[in-house]
């Protein structure tokens, strides 16, 4: 177990380069295994979830190397249809192996996925989609078993906007017989990115990025080379951190349109946002003021940016609310921020934040990936030292976090739990 020790109160200044998208990479790397061929994926971030997926796919028979940000996937020998529980249980996106294996091998046995503790995260839509494509689907002893000698195209209405369902069914449909139509498909940039990669593999997909995606199934696909889009959630986190610490940061290599709703809210808070050809620069505009936010599927305000944004609102002037519409239990971070002096309470699906003038460093926990981002931002902005336990949760989605923050002037140190200097432990 590792901890991050952060001495707060230093405004972030300078520029930071955003890594390739974690969520895009997870979908695209799995997609590469649809073809018995070699694919090369560039701009892949070295975050824990990517390394976990690499392990899962290797257990299925793929041969994968990751050098710098370039992943080479030789999927010729993918032949095992049972995904390993120990790796799958830590990560929601492990369930993409279900769509891929069903299409490639006609059968799959995948553990019910794990991931962040942010509310019930069923896979019922995925399973209904596979069944609509002719698979016999059974959930037993913690595993999903799905099998069909003949995957057939289907028209499927996704019951509510679901990124995972849209990607999983898109993967399966590329090799199903006939033309599938996904209605009420999610529109996140990661879906478009995956569809672009699948098209390079030879797949016939139309409409990704709209609510209706049409996939003409083929007998086989081939390998391709592709560079993943920048991580909009990492970009959003650094933009919020810049404003929250009273800093001035240029976030390079990002796509502003992917975080449009966040940029609007940052401006509404009083931050100064400049979109230019190098990226997006955010400068704190004195003390920010409270705003009301509703999370929503893309292009709305991303649910993943809710906890980090709450850390900014915790020290903004006045009252704010954040209504969470995607995951009902995304409020775990609230108790952690309260340890640091934040005045936040949860009322049903809303966090009500009364801004305080400052936060104080404290021992806190990164309860999940984005809750971890929230406590990192709060610790950077707080007076004094914070010790963040379970740093591994932050590493699930943020590459080189202490190096990137350090280059922006933050004081962030990583230690093994139990090895922190005594003075720091007492200060926390
Ligand atoms: C993905 C992202 C995650 C992001 C989320 C919403 C990855 C690896 N993760 O998660 O970072 O927060 O999209 O943008 O890309 N649902 C069901 N049944 C299902 C599937 C989903 O009820 O079978 C519900 C979920 O509980 C949730 C909502 O649909 O309330 C949206 O979930 P979904 O978009 O599927 O999230 P993920 O793909 O798991």
XYZ file of C-alpha atoms and ligand atoms in Angstrom:
467
model
C 0.000 0.000 0.000
C 1.313 3.423 -0.907
C 0.608 6.920 0.312
C 0.956 10.342 -1.230
C 2.233 13.020 1.131
C 1.255 16.461 -0.092
C 2.375 19.782 1.383
C -0.467 22.034 0.326
C -0.799 25.728 -0.315
C 1.380 26.010 -3.433
C -0.370 27.331 -6.547
C 0.215 25.083 -9.564
C 2.089 26.956 -12.295
C 3.459 25.938 -15.677
C 2.342 23.473 -18.311
C 1.404 19.821 -18.232
C 1.025 17.329 -21.070
C -2.007 15.123 -20.996
C -1.570 11.384 -21.520
C -3.586 9.190 -23.840
C -7.104 8.357 -22.734
C -7.336 5.575 -20.165
C -10.926 4.654 -20.960
C -10.317 4.846 -24.715
C -7.223 2.679 -24.383
C -9.102 -0.004 -22.444
C -11.716 -0.317 -25.185
C -9.263 -0.086 -28.082
C -6.737 -2.580 -26.677
C -9.556 -5.083 -26.202
C -10.877 -4.329 -29.696
C -7.433 -5.147 -31.123
C -7.944 -8.746 -29.934
C -10.917 -9.183 -32.295
C -8.472 -9.921 -35.132
C -5.961 -12.802 -35.215
C -3.317 -10.273 -36.150
C -0.925 -7.637 -34.780
C -2.048 -4.105 -33.871
C -0.004 -1.195 -32.604
C -1.640 1.321 -30.288
C 0.145 4.577 -29.524
C -0.385 7.168 -26.799
C -1.300 4.454 -24.290
C -0.988 5.669 -20.688
C 0.952 3.627 -18.108
C -1.806 3.583 -15.557
C -2.768 0.604 -13.454
C -5.997 -0.219 -15.287
C -4.136 -0.490 -18.593
C -1.555 -2.811 -17.027
C -4.339 -4.890 -15.485
C -6.050 -5.239 -18.860
C -2.728 -6.252 -20.405
C -2.576 -9.082 -17.839
C -6.141 -10.171 -18.596
C -5.585 -10.295 -22.350
C -2.276 -12.128 -21.924
C -4.128 -14.741 -19.859
C -6.484 -15.145 -22.839
C -3.531 -15.827 -25.147
C -2.529 -12.400 -26.469
C 1.149 -11.396 -26.576
C 1.540 -7.777 -25.586
C 4.474 -5.420 -25.155
C 4.340 -1.865 -23.851
C 7.341 0.330 -24.567
C 6.963 4.004 -23.692
C 3.433 4.774 -24.809
C 3.375 2.231 -27.647
C 1.570 -1.037 -27.126
C 1.990 -3.904 -29.586
C -0.741 -6.504 -29.392
C -0.300 -9.827 -31.119
C -3.750 -11.403 -30.800
C -3.174 -14.398 -33.075
C -3.137 -16.880 -30.197
C -6.215 -15.612 -28.331
C -7.908 -18.939 -27.639
C -8.888 -19.084 -23.949
C -12.427 -18.035 -23.206
C -12.186 -17.783 -19.392
C -11.088 -14.378 -18.092
C -9.140 -14.443 -14.785
C -11.133 -13.410 -11.700
C -8.223 -11.867 -9.776
C -7.575 -9.257 -12.451
C -11.151 -8.722 -13.684
C -12.518 -8.023 -10.210
C -10.526 -4.792 -9.951
C -11.779 -3.169 -13.107
C -15.104 -2.520 -14.761
C -13.695 -2.406 -18.295
C -12.547 -6.032 -17.960
C -16.084 -6.805 -19.101
C -15.201 -5.645 -22.636
C -13.538 -9.045 -22.977
C -17.088 -10.485 -23.036
C -18.045 -8.755 -26.301
C -14.648 -9.415 -27.822
C -14.481 -13.149 -26.941
C -18.085 -13.799 -27.909
C -17.365 -12.345 -31.349
C -13.972 -13.973 -31.743
C -14.486 -17.407 -30.139
C -18.271 -17.732 -29.864
C -18.056 -18.345 -26.134
C -16.924 -16.571 -23.034
C -16.786 -16.934 -19.269
C -16.060 -13.606 -17.568
C -16.321 -12.699 -13.873
C -18.841 -10.035 -12.989
C -16.639 -6.933 -13.114
C -15.360 -4.780 -10.268
C -14.208 -1.181 -10.341
C -14.867 1.934 -8.325
C -17.305 1.760 -5.434
C -19.669 4.396 -6.790
C -22.977 2.593 -6.713
C -24.556 -0.416 -8.246
C -22.915 -1.106 -11.581
C -24.894 -3.895 -13.187
C -24.159 -5.378 -16.618
C -27.766 -6.251 -17.426
C -27.851 -4.074 -20.573
C -24.717 -5.765 -21.902
C -26.237 -9.194 -21.289
C -29.558 -8.305 -22.894
C -27.649 -7.080 -25.935
C -25.651 -10.328 -26.201
C -28.883 -12.322 -25.863
C -30.479 -10.227 -28.617
C -27.534 -11.270 -30.801
C -28.374 -14.929 -30.269
C -26.096 -15.788 -27.344
C -27.212 -18.078 -24.526
C -26.372 -16.040 -21.454
C -26.214 -17.338 -17.897
C -24.873 -15.731 -14.721
C -23.704 -18.337 -12.234
C -21.223 -18.417 -9.319
C -20.058 -14.870 -10.027
C -19.325 -15.469 -13.694
C -21.193 -14.566 -16.845
C -21.263 -17.431 -19.339
C -22.289 -16.563 -22.879
C -22.130 -18.819 -25.898
C -23.396 -19.059 -29.432
C -22.184 -20.948 -32.493
C -23.548 -18.155 -34.607
C -23.608 -14.512 -33.478
C -26.321 -12.658 -35.393
C -26.951 -8.953 -35.819
C -29.651 -7.280 -33.740
C -31.417 -3.980 -33.308
C -30.987 -3.045 -29.676
C -32.292 -0.057 -27.735
C -29.836 0.673 -24.895
C -32.209 1.335 -21.951
C -30.186 4.321 -20.675
C -27.057 6.022 -21.855
C -24.284 3.497 -21.144
C -20.727 3.817 -22.379
C -19.816 0.234 -21.503
C -22.861 -1.301 -23.145
C -22.361 0.724 -26.316
C -18.716 -0.352 -26.604
C -19.288 -3.998 -25.717
C -22.131 -4.420 -28.215
C -20.191 -2.540 -30.876
C -17.284 -4.996 -30.404
C -19.582 -8.015 -30.659
C -21.497 -6.656 -33.659
C -18.385 -6.158 -35.805
C -18.187 -9.940 -36.348
C -21.915 -10.821 -36.143
C -23.804 -11.849 -39.248
C -25.889 -8.996 -40.610
C -26.334 -5.328 -39.711
C -26.818 -4.325 -36.075
C -28.356 -1.056 -34.947
C -27.685 0.365 -31.477
C -30.300 2.933 -30.542
C -29.937 5.352 -27.643
C -26.211 4.668 -27.894
C -23.898 6.716 -25.680
C -21.994 9.514 -27.432
C -18.788 9.809 -25.374
C -15.549 10.594 -27.271
C -14.171 7.191 -26.202
C -16.916 5.528 -28.257
C -15.981 7.530 -31.328
C -12.307 6.726 -30.744
C -13.048 3.000 -30.503
C -15.204 3.126 -33.642
C -12.431 4.897 -35.567
C -9.959 2.200 -34.527
C -12.411 -0.585 -35.420
C -12.902 1.027 -38.832
C -9.125 0.921 -39.343
C -9.352 -2.801 -38.550
C -11.815 -3.061 -41.432
C -15.099 -2.856 -39.476
C -18.073 -1.119 -41.053
C -19.478 1.308 -38.480
C -21.582 4.415 -38.983
C -22.996 6.935 -36.542
C -20.535 6.694 -33.613
C -20.919 9.949 -31.661
C -24.667 10.029 -32.367
C -27.486 8.159 -30.647
C -27.748 5.586 -33.446
C -24.801 3.410 -34.389
C -25.036 0.973 -37.296
C -22.558 -1.899 -37.557
C -22.373 -4.148 -40.579
C -20.887 -7.431 -39.390
C -17.960 -9.015 -41.253
C -16.288 -12.442 -41.270
C -12.976 -11.086 -40.050
C -10.997 -7.998 -39.174
C -7.288 -7.243 -39.435
C -4.723 -5.484 -37.266
C -4.249 -1.706 -37.380
C -2.064 1.084 -36.037
C -3.714 3.889 -34.127
C -3.014 6.691 -31.647
C -5.470 7.090 -28.772
C -7.118 10.470 -28.062
C -5.952 12.487 -25.036
C -7.568 11.716 -21.694
C -10.324 14.272 -21.168
C -10.752 13.239 -17.534
C -7.069 13.696 -16.722
C -7.169 17.045 -18.559
C -10.248 18.110 -16.604
C -8.614 17.120 -13.326
C -5.536 19.303 -13.996
C -7.717 22.232 -15.090
C -9.675 22.010 -11.839
C -6.457 21.650 -9.825
C -5.053 24.788 -11.470
C -8.071 26.843 -10.452
C -8.396 25.185 -7.036
C -4.819 25.986 -6.013
C -5.058 29.587 -7.225
C -2.624 28.729 -10.001
C -2.007 29.286 -13.695
C -1.595 26.161 -15.835
C -1.513 25.417 -19.552
C -2.926 21.941 -20.109
C -1.314 20.787 -23.333
C -2.348 18.155 -25.809
C -6.014 18.080 -24.906
C -9.203 18.495 -26.904
C -11.191 21.411 -25.409
C -14.493 20.215 -26.924
C -14.204 17.048 -24.831
C -14.530 19.065 -21.613
C -16.782 21.878 -22.840
C -19.233 21.594 -19.935
C -16.383 21.775 -17.400
C -14.834 24.841 -19.072
C -18.204 26.624 -18.920
C -18.525 25.850 -15.189
C -14.946 26.965 -14.482
C -15.735 30.299 -16.157
C -18.977 30.545 -14.202
C -16.934 30.127 -10.999
C -14.764 33.071 -12.034
C -11.707 31.224 -13.378
C -10.086 32.644 -16.506
C -10.118 30.063 -19.292
C -8.170 30.544 -22.529
C -8.531 28.048 -25.345
C -5.550 28.265 -27.687
C -3.741 26.131 -30.212
C -1.427 24.574 -27.574
C -4.230 23.548 -25.250
C -6.262 25.214 -22.542
C -4.858 27.670 -19.991
C -6.700 28.140 -16.725
C -5.896 30.936 -14.287
C -7.545 31.362 -10.945
C -9.697 34.456 -10.794
C -9.152 35.340 -7.125
C -11.531 33.452 -4.852
C -14.002 31.542 -6.967
C -17.713 31.564 -6.316
C -20.133 28.699 -5.914
C -22.083 27.230 -8.839
C -24.689 24.531 -9.389
C -23.742 21.488 -11.473
C -25.693 18.491 -12.776
C -23.671 15.566 -14.085
C -24.901 14.047 -17.359
C -23.776 11.788 -20.198
C -21.556 13.469 -22.826
C -21.633 16.308 -23.788
C -22.858 17.136 -20.274
C -20.687 17.582 -17.201
C -18.819 14.265 -16.774
C -19.673 12.276 -13.657
C -15.959 11.460 -13.273
C -15.198 15.163 -12.817
C -17.820 15.583 -10.092
C -15.543 14.656 -7.121
C -12.552 16.754 -8.288
C -14.863 19.719 -8.958
C -16.343 19.386 -5.458
C -12.857 20.086 -4.060
C -12.782 23.395 -5.924
C -16.295 24.298 -4.777
C -15.371 23.405 -1.168
C -13.226 26.564 -1.022
C -15.328 28.748 -3.332
C -17.338 31.615 -1.914
C -20.971 30.745 -1.187
C -23.196 27.762 -1.714
C -22.947 25.200 -4.526
C -24.785 22.050 -5.402
C -23.708 19.037 -7.446
C -26.500 16.755 -8.591
C -25.245 13.289 -9.564
C -27.411 11.701 -12.231
C -25.207 8.819 -13.439
C -23.920 6.909 -10.373
C -25.989 7.072 -7.187
C -23.140 6.490 -4.720
C -20.508 8.837 -6.018
C -20.420 10.737 -2.706
C -17.802 8.686 -0.829
C -15.304 11.559 -1.172
C -17.541 13.852 0.924
C -16.457 12.442 4.300
C -12.821 12.676 3.245
C -13.132 16.361 2.309
C -14.935 16.986 5.595
C -11.851 15.699 7.428
C -10.060 18.597 5.787
C -12.618 21.128 7.003
C -15.012 21.196 4.033
C -18.672 21.937 4.746
C -20.477 19.464 2.468
C -23.554 17.386 3.095
C -25.337 14.889 0.898
C -29.062 15.379 0.305
C -30.453 12.554 -1.842
C -28.742 12.775 -5.213
C -27.067 16.131 -4.436
C -23.977 17.309 -2.606
C -24.633 20.690 -1.018
C -21.396 22.598 -0.536
C -21.014 25.685 1.641
C -17.642 27.103 0.690
C -15.110 27.604 3.496
C -12.171 30.061 3.269
C -9.559 27.297 3.429
C -9.050 23.537 3.888
C -6.556 22.022 6.335
C -4.230 19.120 5.598
C -5.343 15.813 7.112
C -4.927 12.059 6.740
C -7.449 11.035 4.083
C -8.096 8.099 1.809
C -8.360 7.802 -1.967
C -11.523 5.715 -1.787
C -11.731 5.179 -5.520
C -10.203 6.630 -8.664
C -12.049 9.957 -8.912
C -12.536 10.281 -5.144
C -8.750 9.989 -5.110
C -8.462 12.884 -7.568
C -10.733 14.918 -5.273
C -8.538 14.438 -2.212
C -5.366 15.132 -4.217
C -6.780 18.493 -5.366
C -8.040 19.314 -1.880
C -4.622 18.444 -0.420
C -2.834 20.615 -2.991
C -5.084 23.552 -2.080
C -5.093 22.956 1.701
C -2.937 24.579 4.345
C -0.504 22.040 5.816
C 0.295 18.421 5.085
C -2.065 15.709 3.936
C -1.357 12.000 3.820
C -3.444 10.229 1.201
C -3.678 6.503 1.708
C -4.559 3.984 -1.009
C -2.620 5.961 -3.615
C -3.020 2.934 -5.907
C -6.570 4.081 -6.594
C -5.214 7.336 -8.039
C -2.730 5.363 -10.165
C -5.610 3.467 -11.752
C -6.312 6.461 -13.972
C -3.508 9.019 -13.620
C -0.094 8.416 -15.153
C 2.986 9.755 -13.314
C 0.842 11.854 -10.996
C 3.574 12.973 -8.605
C 5.995 13.793 -11.431
C 3.399 15.840 -13.313
C 2.270 17.721 -10.196
C 5.879 18.180 -9.068
C 6.740 19.830 -12.393
C 3.911 22.294 -11.713
C 5.478 23.254 -8.366
C 3.530 20.959 -6.040
C 5.186 19.067 -3.204
C 4.086 15.448 -3.622
C 5.997 12.497 -2.228
C 5.117 8.809 -2.533
C 5.967 6.452 0.312
C 5.104 2.906 1.315
C 2.449 2.880 4.028
C 4.149 2.878 7.411
C 7.344 4.510 6.142
C 6.200 8.140 6.240
C 8.461 10.433 8.318
C 7.193 10.673 11.918
C 6.895 14.463 11.770
C 4.653 14.189 8.716
C 2.502 11.512 10.325
C 1.958 13.768 13.348
C 1.261 16.834 11.209
C -1.385 14.860 9.329
C -17.811 4.363 -18.157
C -16.482 4.916 -17.711
C -16.622 5.666 -16.406
C -17.711 6.711 -16.514
C -19.009 6.112 -17.050
C -20.066 7.164 -17.329
C -14.893 3.330 -18.593
C -13.937 2.234 -18.323
N -15.548 3.804 -17.557
O -18.225 3.428 -17.160
O -15.367 6.292 -16.121
O -17.941 7.274 -15.245
O -18.761 5.414 -18.276
O -19.585 8.115 -18.221
O -15.010 3.793 -19.711
N -25.964 0.660 -16.244
C -26.934 -0.298 -15.975
N -26.814 -1.521 -16.583
C -25.793 -1.815 -17.430
C -24.815 -0.824 -17.702
C -24.923 0.408 -17.091
O -27.865 -0.056 -15.211
O -25.742 -2.941 -17.953
C -26.071 1.994 -15.600
C -24.901 2.247 -14.614
O -25.178 1.676 -13.349
C -24.857 3.755 -14.592
C -25.250 4.138 -16.027
O -25.908 2.990 -16.579
O -25.819 4.253 -13.699
C -24.102 4.512 -16.913
O -23.093 3.532 -16.818
P -22.059 3.262 -18.002
O -22.053 4.422 -18.946
O -22.305 1.922 -18.553
O -20.670 3.275 -17.210
P -19.399 2.399 -17.494
O -19.313 2.020 -18.921
O -19.318 1.335 -16.455
